Coordinates of C-alpha atoms in Angstrom, one line a residue:
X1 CA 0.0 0.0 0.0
X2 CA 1.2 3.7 -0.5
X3 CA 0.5 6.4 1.5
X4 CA -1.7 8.1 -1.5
X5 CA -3.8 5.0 -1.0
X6 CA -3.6 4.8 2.8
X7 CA -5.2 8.5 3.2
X8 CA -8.6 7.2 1.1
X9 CA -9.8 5.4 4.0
X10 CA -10.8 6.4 7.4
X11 CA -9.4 4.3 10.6
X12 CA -12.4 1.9 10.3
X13 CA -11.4 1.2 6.7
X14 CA -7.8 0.7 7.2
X15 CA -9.1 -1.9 10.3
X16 CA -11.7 -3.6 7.8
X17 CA -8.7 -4.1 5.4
X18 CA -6.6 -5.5 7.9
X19 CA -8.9 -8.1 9.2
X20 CA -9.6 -9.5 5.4
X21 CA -6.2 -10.1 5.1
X22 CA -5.7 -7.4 2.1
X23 CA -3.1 -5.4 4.2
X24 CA -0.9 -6.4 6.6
X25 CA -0.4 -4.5 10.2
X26 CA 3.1 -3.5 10.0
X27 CA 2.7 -2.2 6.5
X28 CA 0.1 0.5 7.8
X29 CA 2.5 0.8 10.2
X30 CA 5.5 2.1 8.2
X31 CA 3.7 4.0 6.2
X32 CA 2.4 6.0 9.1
X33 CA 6.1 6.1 10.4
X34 CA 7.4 7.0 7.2
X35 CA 5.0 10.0 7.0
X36 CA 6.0 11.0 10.4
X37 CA 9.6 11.1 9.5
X38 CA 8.7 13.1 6.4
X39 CA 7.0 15.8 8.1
X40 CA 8.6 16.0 11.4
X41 CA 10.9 19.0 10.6
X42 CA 8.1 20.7 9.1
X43 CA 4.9 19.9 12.0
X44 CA 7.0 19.3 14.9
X45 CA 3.3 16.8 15.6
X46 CA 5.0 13.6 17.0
X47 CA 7.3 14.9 20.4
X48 CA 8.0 11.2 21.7
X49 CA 8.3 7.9 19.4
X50 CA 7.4 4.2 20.4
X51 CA 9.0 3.0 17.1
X52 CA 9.8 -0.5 18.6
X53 CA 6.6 -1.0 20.5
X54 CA 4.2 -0.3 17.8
X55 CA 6.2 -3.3 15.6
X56 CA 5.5 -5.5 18.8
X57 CA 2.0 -4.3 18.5
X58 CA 1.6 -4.9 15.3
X59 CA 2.8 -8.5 14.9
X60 CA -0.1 -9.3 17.3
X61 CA -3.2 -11.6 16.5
X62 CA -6.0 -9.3 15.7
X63 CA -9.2 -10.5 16.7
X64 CA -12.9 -10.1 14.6
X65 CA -14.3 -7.6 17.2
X66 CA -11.7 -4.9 17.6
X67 CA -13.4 -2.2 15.8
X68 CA -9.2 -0.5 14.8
X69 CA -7.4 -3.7 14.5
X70 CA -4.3 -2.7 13.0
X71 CA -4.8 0.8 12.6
X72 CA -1.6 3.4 13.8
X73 CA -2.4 5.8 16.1
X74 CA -0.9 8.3 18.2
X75 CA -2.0 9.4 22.3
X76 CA -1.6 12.8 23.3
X77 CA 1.2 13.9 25.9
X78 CA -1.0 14.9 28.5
X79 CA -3.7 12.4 30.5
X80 CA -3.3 9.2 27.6
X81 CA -0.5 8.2 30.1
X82 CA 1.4 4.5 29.2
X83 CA 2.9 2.7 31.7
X84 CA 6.9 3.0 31.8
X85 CA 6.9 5.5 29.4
X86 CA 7.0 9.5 30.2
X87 CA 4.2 11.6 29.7
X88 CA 5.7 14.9 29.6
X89 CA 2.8 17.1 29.7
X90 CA 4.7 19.6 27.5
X91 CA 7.0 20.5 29.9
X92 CA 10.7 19.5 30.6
X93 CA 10.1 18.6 34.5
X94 CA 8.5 15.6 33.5
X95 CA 10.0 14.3 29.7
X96 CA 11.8 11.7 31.9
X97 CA 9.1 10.6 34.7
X98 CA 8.1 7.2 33.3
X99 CA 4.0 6.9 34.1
X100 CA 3.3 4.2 36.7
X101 CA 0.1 3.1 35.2
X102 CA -1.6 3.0 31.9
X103 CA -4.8 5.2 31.9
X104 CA -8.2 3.5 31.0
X105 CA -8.2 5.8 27.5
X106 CA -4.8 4.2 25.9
X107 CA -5.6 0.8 27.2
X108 CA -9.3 0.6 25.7
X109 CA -7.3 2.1 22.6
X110 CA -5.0 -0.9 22.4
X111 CA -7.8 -3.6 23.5
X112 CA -9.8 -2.0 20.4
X113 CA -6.6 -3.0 18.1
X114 CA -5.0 0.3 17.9
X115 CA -1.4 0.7 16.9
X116 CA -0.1 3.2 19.0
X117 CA 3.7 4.7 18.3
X118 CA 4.0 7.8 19.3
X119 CA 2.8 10.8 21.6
X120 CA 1.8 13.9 19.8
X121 CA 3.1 17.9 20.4
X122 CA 0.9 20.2 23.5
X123 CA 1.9 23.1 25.6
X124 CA 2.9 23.0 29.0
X125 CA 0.4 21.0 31.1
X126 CA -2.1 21.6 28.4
X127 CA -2.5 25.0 29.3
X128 CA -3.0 27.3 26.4
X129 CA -5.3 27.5 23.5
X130 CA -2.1 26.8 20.9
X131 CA 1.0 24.3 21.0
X132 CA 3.4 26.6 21.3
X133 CA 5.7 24.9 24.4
X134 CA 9.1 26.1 25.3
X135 CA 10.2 22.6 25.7
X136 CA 9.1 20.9 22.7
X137 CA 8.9 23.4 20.5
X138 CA 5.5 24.8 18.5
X139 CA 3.1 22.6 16.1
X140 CA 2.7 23.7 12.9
X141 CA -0.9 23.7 11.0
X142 CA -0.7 21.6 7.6
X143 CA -2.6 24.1 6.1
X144 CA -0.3 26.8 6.3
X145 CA 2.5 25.8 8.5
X146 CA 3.5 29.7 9.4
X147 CA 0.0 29.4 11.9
X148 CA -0.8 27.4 14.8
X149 CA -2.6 24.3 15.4
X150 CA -4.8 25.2 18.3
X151 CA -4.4 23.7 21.4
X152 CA -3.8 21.8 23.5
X153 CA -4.7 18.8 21.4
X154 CA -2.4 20.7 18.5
X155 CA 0.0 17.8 17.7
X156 CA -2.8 15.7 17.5
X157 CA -4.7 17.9 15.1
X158 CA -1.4 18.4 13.1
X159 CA -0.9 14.6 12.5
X160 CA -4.5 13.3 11.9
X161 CA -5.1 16.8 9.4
X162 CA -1.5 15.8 7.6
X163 CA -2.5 12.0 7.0
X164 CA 0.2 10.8 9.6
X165 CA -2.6 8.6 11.1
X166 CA -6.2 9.0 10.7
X167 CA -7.3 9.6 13.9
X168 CA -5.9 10.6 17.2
X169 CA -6.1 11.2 20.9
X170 CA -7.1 14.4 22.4
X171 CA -8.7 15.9 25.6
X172 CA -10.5 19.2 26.4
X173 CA -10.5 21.4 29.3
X174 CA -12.0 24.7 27.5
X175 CA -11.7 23.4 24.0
X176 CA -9.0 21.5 23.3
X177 CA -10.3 19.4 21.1
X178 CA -12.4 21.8 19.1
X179 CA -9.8 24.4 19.0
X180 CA -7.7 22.4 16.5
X181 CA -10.5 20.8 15.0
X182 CA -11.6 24.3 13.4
X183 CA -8.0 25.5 13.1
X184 CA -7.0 22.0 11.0
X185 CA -10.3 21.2 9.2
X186 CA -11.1 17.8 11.4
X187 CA -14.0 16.3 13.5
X188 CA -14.1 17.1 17.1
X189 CA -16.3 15.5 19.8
X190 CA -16.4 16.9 23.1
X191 CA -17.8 14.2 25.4
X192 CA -20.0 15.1 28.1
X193 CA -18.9 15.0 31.7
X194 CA -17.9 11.8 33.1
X195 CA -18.8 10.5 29.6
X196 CA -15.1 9.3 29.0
X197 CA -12.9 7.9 32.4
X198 CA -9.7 10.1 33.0
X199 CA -8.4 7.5 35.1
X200 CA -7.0 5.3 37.1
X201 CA -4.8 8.6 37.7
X202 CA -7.3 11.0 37.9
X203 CA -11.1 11.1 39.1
X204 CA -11.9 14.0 36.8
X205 CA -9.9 16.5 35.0
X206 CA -10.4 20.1 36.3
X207 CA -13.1 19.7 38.2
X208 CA -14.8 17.5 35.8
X209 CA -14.3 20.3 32.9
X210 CA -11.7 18.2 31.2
X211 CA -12.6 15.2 29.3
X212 CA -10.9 12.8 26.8
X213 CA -11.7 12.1 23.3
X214 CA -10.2 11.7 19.8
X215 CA -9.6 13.8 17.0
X216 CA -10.5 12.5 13.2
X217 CA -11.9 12.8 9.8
X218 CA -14.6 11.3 9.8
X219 CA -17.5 11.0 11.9
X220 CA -18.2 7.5 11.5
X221 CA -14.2 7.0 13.5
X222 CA -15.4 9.0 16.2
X223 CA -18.6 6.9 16.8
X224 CA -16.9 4.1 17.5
X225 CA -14.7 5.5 19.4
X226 CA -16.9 6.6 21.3
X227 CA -18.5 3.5 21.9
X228 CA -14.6 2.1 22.9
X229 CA -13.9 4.4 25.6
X230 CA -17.7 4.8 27.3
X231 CA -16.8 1.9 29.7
X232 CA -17.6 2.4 33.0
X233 CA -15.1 2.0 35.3
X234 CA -15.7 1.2 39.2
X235 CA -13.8 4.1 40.4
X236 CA -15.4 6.6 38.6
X237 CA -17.0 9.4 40.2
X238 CA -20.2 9.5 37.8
X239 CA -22.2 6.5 36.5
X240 CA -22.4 7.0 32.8
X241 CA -23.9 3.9 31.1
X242 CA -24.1 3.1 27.7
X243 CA -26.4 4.6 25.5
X244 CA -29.3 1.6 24.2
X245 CA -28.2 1.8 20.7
X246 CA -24.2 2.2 20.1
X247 CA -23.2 5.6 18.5
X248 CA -22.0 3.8 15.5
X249 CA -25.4 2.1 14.9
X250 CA -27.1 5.5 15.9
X251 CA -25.7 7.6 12.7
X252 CA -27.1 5.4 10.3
X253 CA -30.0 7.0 10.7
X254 CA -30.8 11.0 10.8
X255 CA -31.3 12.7 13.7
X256 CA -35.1 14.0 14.2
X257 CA -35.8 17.7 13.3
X258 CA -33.7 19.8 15.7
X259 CA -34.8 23.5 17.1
X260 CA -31.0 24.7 16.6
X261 CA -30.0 28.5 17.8
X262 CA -27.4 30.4 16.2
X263 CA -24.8 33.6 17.1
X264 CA -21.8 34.9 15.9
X265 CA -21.2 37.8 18.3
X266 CA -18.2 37.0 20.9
X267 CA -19.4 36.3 24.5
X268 CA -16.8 38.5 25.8
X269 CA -17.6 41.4 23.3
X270 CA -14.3 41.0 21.4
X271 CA -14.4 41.3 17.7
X272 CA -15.3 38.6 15.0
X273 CA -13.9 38.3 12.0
X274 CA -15.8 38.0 8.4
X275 CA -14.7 34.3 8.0
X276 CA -16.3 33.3 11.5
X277 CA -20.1 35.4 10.6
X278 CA -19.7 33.4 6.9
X279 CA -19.1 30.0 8.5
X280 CA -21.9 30.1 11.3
X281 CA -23.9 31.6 8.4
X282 CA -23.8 28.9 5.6
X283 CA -24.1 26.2 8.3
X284 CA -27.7 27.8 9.1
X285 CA -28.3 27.4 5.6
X286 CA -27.5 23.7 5.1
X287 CA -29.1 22.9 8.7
X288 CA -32.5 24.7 7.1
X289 CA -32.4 22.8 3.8
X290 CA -32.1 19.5 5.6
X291 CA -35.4 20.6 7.3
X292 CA -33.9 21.6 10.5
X293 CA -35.7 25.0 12.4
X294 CA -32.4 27.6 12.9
X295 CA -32.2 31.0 14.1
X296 CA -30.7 33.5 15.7
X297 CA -30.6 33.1 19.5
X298 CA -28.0 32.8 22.5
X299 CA -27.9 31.1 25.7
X300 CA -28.2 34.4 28.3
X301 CA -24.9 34.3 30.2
X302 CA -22.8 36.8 30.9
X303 CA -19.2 35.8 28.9
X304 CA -17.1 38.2 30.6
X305 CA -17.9 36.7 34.2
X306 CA -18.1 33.3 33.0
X307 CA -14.5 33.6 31.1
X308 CA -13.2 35.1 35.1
X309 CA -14.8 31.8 36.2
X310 CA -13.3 29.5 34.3
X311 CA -9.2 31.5 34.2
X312 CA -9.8 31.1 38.5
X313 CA -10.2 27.6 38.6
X314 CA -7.6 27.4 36.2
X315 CA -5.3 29.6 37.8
X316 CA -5.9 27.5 41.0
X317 CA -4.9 24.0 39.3
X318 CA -2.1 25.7 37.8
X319 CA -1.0 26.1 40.9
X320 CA -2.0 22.3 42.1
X321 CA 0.0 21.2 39.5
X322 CA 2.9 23.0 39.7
X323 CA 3.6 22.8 43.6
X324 CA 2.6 19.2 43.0
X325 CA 4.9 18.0 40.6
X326 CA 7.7 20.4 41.8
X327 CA 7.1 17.9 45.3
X328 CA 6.9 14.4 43.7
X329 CA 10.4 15.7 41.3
X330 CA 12.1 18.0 43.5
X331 CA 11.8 20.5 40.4
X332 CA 11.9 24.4 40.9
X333 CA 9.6 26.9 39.9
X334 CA 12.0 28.1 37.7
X335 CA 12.1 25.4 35.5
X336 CA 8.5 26.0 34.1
X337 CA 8.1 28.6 31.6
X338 CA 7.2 32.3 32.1
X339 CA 3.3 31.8 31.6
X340 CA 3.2 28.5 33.8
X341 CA 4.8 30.5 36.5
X342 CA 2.4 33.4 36.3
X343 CA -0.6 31.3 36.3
X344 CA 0.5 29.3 39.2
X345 CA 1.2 32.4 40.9
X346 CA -2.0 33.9 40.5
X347 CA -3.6 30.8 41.4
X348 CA -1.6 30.0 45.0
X349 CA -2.9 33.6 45.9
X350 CA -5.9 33.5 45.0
X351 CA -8.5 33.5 48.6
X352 CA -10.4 30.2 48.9
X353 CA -14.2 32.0 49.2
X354 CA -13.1 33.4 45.4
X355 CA -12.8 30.1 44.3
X356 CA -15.6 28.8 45.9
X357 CA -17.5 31.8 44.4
X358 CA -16.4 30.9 41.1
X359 CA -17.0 27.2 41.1
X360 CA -20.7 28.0 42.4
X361 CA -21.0 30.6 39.2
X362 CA -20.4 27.5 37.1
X363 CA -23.8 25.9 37.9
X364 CA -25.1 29.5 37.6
X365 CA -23.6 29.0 33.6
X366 CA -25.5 26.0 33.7
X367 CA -28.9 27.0 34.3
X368 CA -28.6 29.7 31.5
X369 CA -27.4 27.2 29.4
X370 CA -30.2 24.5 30.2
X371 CA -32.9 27.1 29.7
X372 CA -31.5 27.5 26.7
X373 CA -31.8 24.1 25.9
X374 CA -35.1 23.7 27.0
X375 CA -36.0 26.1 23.6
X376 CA -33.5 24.5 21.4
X377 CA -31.8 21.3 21.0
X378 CA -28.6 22.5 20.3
X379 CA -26.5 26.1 20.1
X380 CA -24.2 26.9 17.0
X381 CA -21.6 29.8 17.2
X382 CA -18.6 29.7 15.6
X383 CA -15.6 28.0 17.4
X384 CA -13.0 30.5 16.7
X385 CA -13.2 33.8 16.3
X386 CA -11.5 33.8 13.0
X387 CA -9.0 31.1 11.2
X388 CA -5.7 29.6 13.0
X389 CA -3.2 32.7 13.8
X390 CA 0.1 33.0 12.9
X391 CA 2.5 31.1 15.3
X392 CA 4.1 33.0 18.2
X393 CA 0.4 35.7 18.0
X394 CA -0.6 34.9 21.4
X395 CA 2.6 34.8 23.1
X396 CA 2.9 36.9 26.1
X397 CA 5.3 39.8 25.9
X398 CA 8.5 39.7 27.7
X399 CA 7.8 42.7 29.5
X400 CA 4.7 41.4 30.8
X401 CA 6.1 38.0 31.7
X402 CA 8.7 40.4 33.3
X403 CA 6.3 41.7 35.4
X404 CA 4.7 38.8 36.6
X405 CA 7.7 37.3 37.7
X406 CA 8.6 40.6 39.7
X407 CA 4.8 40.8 40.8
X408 CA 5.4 37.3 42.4
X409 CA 8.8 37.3 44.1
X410 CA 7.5 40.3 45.8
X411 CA 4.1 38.6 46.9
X412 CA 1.9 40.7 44.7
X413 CA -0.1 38.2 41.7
X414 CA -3.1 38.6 43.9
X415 CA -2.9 42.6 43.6
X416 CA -2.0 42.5 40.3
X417 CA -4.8 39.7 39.1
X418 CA -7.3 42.4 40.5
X419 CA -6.3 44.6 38.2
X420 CA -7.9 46.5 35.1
X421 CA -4.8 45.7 32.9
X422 CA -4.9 42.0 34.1
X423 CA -8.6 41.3 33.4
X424 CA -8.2 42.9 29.6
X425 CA -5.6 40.6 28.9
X426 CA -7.5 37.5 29.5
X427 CA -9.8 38.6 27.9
X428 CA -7.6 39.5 24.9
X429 CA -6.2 36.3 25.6
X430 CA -9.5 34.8 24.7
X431 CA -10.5 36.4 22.4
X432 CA -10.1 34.4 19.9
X433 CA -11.6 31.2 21.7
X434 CA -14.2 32.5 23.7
X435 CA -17.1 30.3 22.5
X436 CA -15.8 26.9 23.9
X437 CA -15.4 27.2 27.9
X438 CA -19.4 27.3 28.3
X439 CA -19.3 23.5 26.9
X440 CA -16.8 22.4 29.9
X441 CA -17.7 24.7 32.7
X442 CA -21.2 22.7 31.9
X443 CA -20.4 19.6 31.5
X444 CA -22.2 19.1 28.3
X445 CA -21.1 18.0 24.9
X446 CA -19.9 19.6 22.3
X447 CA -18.3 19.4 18.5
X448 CA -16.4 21.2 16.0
X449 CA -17.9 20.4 12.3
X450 CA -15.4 21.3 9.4
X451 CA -18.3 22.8 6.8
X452 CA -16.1 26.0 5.9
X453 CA -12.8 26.9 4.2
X454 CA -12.5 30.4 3.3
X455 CA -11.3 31.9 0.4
X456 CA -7.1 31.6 1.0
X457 CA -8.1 27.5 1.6
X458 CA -7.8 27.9 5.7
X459 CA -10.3 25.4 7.4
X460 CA -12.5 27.0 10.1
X461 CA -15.1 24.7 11.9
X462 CA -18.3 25.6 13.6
X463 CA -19.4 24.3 17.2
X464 CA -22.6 22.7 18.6
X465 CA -23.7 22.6 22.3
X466 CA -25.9 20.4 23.2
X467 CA -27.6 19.6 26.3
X468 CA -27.2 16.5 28.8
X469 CA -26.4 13.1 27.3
X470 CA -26.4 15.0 24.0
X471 CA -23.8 13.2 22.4
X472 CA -25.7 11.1 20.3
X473 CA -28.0 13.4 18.4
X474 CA -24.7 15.4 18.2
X475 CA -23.1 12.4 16.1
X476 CA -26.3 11.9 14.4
X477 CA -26.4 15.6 12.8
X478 CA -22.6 15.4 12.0
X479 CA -22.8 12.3 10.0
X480 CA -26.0 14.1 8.4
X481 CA -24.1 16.9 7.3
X482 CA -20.8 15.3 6.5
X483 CA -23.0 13.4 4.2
X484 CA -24.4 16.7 2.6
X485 CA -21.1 18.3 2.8
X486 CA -18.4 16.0 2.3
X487 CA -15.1 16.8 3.9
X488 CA -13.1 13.9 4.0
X489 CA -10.6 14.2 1.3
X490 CA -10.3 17.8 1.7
X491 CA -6.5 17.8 2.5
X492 CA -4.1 20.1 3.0
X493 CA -0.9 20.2 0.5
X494 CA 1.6 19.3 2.3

C-alpha cells in the first residue's frame, strides 16, 4: 500500500482491510512512520516515538471484534498516560518521569486494536489554547504551517489533518479538542462530563471540565470510538452507562428535526472576524435545507464573568499542579516557563471563598445554558473567532512576563490579578476562543464540524452545544451533514 492509498480510508477502513487479510499490520505501520519522518521537521506533531513497541504491536493476532485492528495511532502527551513511558505534559520537568500506570483511554485504545507509536506535540500542562511549548517546540498547521494548530490537542490535530494517522487522541478542558478541529479542518467531539474515564490517575480533569476524546476525519471514527472508551469503570466518580443503541449504529439513521440556535457575536464582546459570521452563516443554511428549524438566539450568560470563572479555577490547578509536581520531582519553579509561573502564581494567591464563588458561578452557567436548551436542541456559534493565527500571536510579551515574575517574588499576583490591565488581557487572551469554555464549565457535549474553508483554503469549523447526554443526536447531525457536505478528502498540500 502507498501512502496516496492509505489516506482514502478512514481508521475503520484501514481496520476492515486489515482483518480480510488485504493489508498487513506492520505495512500501515511504516507507512504511518514514514510519513512521520517526512514531516517531522516541518509539524513538529510527533514529540516522543514508540517506534519498537508499535512493531510489537503490530505483529499481534488481531481478533474479529476490535473495531481498529491494525490501525496506527498516536496518544496525546497529556492524561493518555502509558505505563513505563513518560508523559511529559509539555513541559521538561517531566519528559523523563516514566508513568506508573496505563490510563483506561490508551488501554481501551489498544484492547480495540489500535497501533499506537508515538505521543503527539501540547503546551505546558495543556494549558493554552495553541501548542506553542518552550520545551518541545511549537506545532505547525498543515494548512499553512506559518499558523498554529490550536491547542492543547495541536499535535494531535497536526498529524491526523497531515495523513500521519487517521485519527488521534485528544482531551479538552476549554476546548482543546475543538480548538484544533476548526483550526486543521477535522471532527471534534467533546464528550460530556464523566462520559469518558480520565483514570485510574485522575477522578476527573479540572473539576470535571476536562474530558478525553479523539480527533478525526470522519465522523463514523469517532462513533466508534466513542462506543470504545464509554466503559464504565468502578472508580469513577459519575455513573455514565451506555447509550441503548451504540453511537456507531445511531448515525445510520438521521437525527429527528432539531430546534438549533445560532450567534456569531463573541461572549466576551471582542471582535469577530468575516470568516467566522460566513461559516456560522452557511451552516444555518445547510441545517435549514435539511429541514432543521435555525435562528438566531443565544444562551443568556454573561461571557465576561463566565470567562473570570473559568481562568480562576484554572489559575488555582495551575497552581496544584505546579507545587505538586515540583514535590513528587524536586523540580523548581524556575524550571516551568514564564506563563506556567504566572498562572500558578496567581492561582496560589488566590482567597479560597473566590474560588468557591467561582465554582458555584459555574452551575449559575449551567442553568442559562439548560434554559436555553429547554428552547433549542442545540446552540451553533462559531468555534473561533477567526482562522488559526500566525504562530508566536498569542505569546505573552517579555515585559509582561517580566512583570509577573517581579509581581510574584514580591508577593503581589493577587494585587495584580485584580487589576484593570490583568482582566483585559484574559480577555484579549480569549478572544479568539471565547465560545468553547461554556461546553466544559457545563459539562455538556460539544463538536467542531469542518463545513467551511475560506477563500485563502484555511479550514475553520463551527461548534454545537448540546444539552445533557447530547452526544448522540450530536453524532447523528454530523454524519448528516458530512454526508451533505463532504469533507473527507479535503486535504491540505503538504
Amino acid at each position: 500500500m502507498r501512502f496516496d492509498e492509505y489516506v482514502r480510508y478512514d481508521g475503520l477502513g484501514l481496520a476492515d482491510l486489515v482483518r480480510r487479510g488485504e493489508v498487513q499490520a506492520s505495512e500501515l505501520l511504516d507507512i504511518a512512520l514514514a510519513r512521520t519522518d517526512q514531516t517531522h521537521g516541518q509539524l513538529n506533531a510527533v514529540v516522543r516515538r514508540l517506534d519498537d513497541r508499535a512493531r510489537k504491536q503490530a505483529a499481534r493476532t488481531w481478533q474479529s471484534d476490535m473495531p481498529f485492528a491494525g490501525v496506527p495511532f498516536l496518544v496525546k502527551d497529556l492524561f493518555q498516560e502509558i505505563a513505563g513511558v513518560p508523559t511529559s505534559w509539555g513541559t521538561k520537568v517531566l519528559h523523563k518521569i516514566a508513568a506508573p500506570e496505563t490510563a483506561d483511554v490508551t488501554r481501551r485504545w489498544e484492547e480495540a486494536g489500535a497501533v499506537i507509536f508515538g505521543m503527539t506535540n501540547t503546551p505546558e500542562l495543556g494549558s493554552k489554547g495553541v501548542t506553542e511549548s518552550l520545551a518541545l517546540g511549537p506545532a505547525h498547521n498543515p494548512w499553512d504551517l506559518t499558523r498554529t494548530t490550536g491547542g492543547s490537542s495541536g499535535g494531535s490535530a497536526a498529524a491526523v489533518a497531515a495523513g500521519l494517522v487517521p485519527i488521534a487522541g485528544a482531551n479538552d478542558g476549554g476546548g482543546s479538542i475543538r480548538i484544533p478541529a476548526a483550526a486543521c479542518g477535522l471532527f471534534g467531539l467533546k464528550p460530556g462530563r464523566g462520559r469518558v474515564s480520565m483514570g485510574p490517575l485522575a477522578a476527573e480533569g479540572l473539576n470535571g471540565a476536562a474530558v478525553n476524546g479523539v480527533l478525526s476525519r470522519s465522523v463514523r471514527d469517532t462513533a466508534a470510538m466513542m462506543d470504545v472508551l464509554q466503559v464504565p469503570e468502578p472508580y469513577a466518580p459519575y455513573y455514565m452507562p451506555r447509550p441503548v443503541t451504540p453511537y456507531l449504529k445511531l448515525i445510520e439513521t438521521p437525527p429527528r428535526r432539531l430546534r438549533i440556535g445560532f450567534s456569531t457575536a463573541s461572549p466576551v464582546g471582542t471582535p469577530v472576524h468575516a470568516d467566522a459570521i460566513e461559516a456560522v452563516q452557511e451552516a444555518a443554511k445547510v441545517l435549514a435545507s435539511l429541514g432543521h428549524h435555525v435562528e438566531e438566539a443565544a444562551p443568556a450568560i454573561d461571557g465576561e464573568q463566565l470567562a473570570q470563572d473559568f481562568a480562576t479555577s484554572w489559575f488555582c490547578l495551575s497552581a496544584a499542579l505546579v507545587d505538586e509536581i515540583c514535590r513528587l520531582t524536586g523540580a523548581r519553579l524556575a524550571d516551568f516557563e514564564p506563563d506556567t509561573r504566572a498562572m500558578a502564581a496567581v492561582g496560589r494567591s488566590t482567597d479560597v471563598m473566590d474560588l468557591l464563588r467561582s465554582q458555584h458561578n459555574w452551575h449559575t452557567h449551567n442553568r442559562a445554558l439548560a434554559a436555553f436548551h429547554a428552547r433549542y436542541d442545540m446552540w451553533l456559534s462559531p468555534v473561533l473567532s477567526e482562522v488559526a493565527l500566525p504562530i508566536g500571536q498569542l505569546s505573552t510579551p517579555r515585559m509582561l512576563s517580566f512583570s509577573m515574575d517581579v509581581a510574584r517574588v514580591l508577593g503581589l499576583a493577587g494585587l495584580v490579578s485584580k487589576t484593570p490591565a490583568f482582566k483585559q488581557r484574559l480577555i484579549a487572551n480569549l478572544s479568539w476562543t471565547p465560545y468553547t469554555q461554556l461546553a466544559n464549565l457545563s459539562g455538556r457535549p460539544a463538536m467542531s464540524v469542518p463545513l467551511y474553508w475560506n477563500r485563502a483554503n484555511l479550514p475553520l469549523g463551527v461548534q454545537f452545544v448540546a444539552g445533557l447526554d447530547g452526544e448522540g443526536t450530536l453524532l447523528q447531525l454530523a454524519a448528516e451533514l458530512e454526508k451533505a457536505r463532504p469533507w473527507f478528502d479535503r486535504r491540505p498540500s503538504i
